[in-house]
mmCIF file of C-alpha atoms in Angstrom:
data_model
loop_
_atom_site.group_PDB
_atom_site.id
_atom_site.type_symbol
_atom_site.label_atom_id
_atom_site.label_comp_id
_atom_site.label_asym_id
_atom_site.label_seq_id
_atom_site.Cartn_x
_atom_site.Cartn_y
_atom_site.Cartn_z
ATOM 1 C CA UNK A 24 10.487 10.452 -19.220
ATOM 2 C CA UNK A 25 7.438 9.030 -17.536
ATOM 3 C CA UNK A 26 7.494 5.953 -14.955
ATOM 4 C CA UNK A 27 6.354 2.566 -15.309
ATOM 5 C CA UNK A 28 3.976 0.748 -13.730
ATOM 6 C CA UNK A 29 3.378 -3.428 -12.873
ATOM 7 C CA UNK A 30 -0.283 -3.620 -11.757
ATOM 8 C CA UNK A 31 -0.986 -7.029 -10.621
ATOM 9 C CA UNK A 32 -3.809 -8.733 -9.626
ATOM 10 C CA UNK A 33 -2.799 -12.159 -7.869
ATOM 11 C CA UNK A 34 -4.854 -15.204 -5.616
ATOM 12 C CA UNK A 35 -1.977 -17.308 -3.619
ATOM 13 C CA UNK A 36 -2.905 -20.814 -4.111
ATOM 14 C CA UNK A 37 0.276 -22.263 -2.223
ATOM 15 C CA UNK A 38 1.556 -19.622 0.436
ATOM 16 C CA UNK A 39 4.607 -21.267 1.503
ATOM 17 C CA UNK A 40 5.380 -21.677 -2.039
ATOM 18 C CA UNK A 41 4.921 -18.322 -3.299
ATOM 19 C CA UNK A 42 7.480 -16.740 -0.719
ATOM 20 C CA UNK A 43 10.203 -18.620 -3.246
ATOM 21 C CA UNK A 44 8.190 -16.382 -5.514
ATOM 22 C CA UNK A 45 9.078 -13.250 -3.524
ATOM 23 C CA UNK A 46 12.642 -14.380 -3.228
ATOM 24 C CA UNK A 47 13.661 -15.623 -7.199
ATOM 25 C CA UNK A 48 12.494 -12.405 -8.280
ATOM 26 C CA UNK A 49 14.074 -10.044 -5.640
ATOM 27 C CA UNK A 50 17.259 -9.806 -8.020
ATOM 28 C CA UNK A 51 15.158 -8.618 -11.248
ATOM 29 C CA UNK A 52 13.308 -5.970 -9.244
ATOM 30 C CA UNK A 53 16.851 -4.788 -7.975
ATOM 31 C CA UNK A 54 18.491 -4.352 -11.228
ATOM 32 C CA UNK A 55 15.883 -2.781 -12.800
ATOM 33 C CA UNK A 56 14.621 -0.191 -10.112
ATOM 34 C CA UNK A 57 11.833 -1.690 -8.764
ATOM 35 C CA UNK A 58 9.787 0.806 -6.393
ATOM 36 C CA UNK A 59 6.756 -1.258 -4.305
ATOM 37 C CA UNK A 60 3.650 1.115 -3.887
ATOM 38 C CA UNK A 61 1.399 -1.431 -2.960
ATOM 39 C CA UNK A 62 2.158 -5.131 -2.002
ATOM 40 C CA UNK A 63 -0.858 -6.837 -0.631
ATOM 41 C CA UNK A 64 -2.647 -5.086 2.152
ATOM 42 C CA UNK A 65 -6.638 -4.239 2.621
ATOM 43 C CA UNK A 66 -8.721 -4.227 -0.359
ATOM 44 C CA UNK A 67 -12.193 -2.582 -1.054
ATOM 45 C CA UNK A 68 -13.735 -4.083 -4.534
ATOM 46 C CA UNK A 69 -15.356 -1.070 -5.966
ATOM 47 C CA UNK A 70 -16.419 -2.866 -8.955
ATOM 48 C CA UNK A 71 -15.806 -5.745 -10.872
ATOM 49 C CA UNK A 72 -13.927 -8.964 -9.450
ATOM 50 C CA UNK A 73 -11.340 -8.683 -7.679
ATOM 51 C CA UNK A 74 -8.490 -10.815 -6.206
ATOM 52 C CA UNK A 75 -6.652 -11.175 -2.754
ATOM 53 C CA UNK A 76 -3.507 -9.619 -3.125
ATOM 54 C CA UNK A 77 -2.658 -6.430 -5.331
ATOM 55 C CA UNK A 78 0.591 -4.645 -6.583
ATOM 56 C CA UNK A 79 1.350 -1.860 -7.585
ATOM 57 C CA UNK A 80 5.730 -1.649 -8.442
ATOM 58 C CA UNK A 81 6.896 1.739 -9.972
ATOM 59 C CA UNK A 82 9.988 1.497 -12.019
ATOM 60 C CA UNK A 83 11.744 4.518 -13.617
ATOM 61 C CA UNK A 84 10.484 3.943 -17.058
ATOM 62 C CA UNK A 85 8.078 2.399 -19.137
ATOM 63 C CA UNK A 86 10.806 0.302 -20.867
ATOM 64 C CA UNK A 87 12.461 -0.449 -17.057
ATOM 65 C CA UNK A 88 9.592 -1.755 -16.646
ATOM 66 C CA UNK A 89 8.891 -4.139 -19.589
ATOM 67 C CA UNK A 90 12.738 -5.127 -19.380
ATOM 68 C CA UNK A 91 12.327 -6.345 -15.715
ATOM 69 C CA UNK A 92 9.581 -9.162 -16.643
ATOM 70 C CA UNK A 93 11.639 -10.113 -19.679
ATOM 71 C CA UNK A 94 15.024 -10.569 -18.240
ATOM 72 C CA UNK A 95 16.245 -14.241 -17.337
ATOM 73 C CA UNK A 96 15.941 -13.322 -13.380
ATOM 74 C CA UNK A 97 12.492 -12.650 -13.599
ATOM 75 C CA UNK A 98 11.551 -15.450 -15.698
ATOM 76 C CA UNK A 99 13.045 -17.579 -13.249
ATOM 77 C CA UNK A 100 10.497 -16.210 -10.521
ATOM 78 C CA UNK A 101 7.438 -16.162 -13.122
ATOM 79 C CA UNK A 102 8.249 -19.992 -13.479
ATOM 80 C CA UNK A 103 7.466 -20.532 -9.922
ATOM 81 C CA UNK A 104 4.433 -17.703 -9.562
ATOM 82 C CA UNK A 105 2.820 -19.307 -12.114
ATOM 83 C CA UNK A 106 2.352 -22.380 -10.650
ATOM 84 C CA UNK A 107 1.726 -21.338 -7.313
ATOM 85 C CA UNK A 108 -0.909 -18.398 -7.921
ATOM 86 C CA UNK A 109 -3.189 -17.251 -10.417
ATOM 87 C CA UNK A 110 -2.525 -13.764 -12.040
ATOM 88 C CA UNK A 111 -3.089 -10.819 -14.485
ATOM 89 C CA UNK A 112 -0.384 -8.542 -14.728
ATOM 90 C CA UNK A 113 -0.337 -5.407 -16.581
ATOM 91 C CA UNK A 114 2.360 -2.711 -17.480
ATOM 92 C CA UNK A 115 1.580 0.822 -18.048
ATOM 93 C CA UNK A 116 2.682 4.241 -18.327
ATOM 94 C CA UNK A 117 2.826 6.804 -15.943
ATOM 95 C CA UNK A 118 1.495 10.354 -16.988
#
């Protein structure tokens, strides 16, 4: 069964804020697996726009990873993400 992938692109507008972020949705990336492969670091912009902080989270399916940002925990942690930074955030299927 292939993986699953988050890919999100993400500009902090409210640092201290978003570390409430980090912490609501700890539990939801827990229960469902979560693997970080990239969380922030150095970026090069090959193309296209591109925003301060990128992640890449593996999970051990495709539908791990579509339950994660649907369960209650997460949506908790959205809540607060949402108004602290601006985001696109993708799922996708690993080959």
């Amino acid at each position: 069964m292939p993986k699953g992938y988050w890919i999100a692109r993400v500009d902090v507008r409210d640092a201290e804020r978003y570390k409430d972020y980090v912490a609501a949705a700890k539990p939801a990336f827990e229960k469902y697996g979560a693997n970080f492969l990239a969380r922030g670091g150095a970026v090069t912009t090959l193309e296209g726009v591109s925003r301060a902080r990128n992640v890449v989270i593996e999970f051990p399916s495709l539908q791990h990873a579509v339950d994660c940002y649907n369960s209650p925990e997460y949506q908790v942690a959205a809540k607060i993400r949402q108004e602290v930074a601006d985001a696109e955030m993708l799922v996708v299927e690993g080959v």
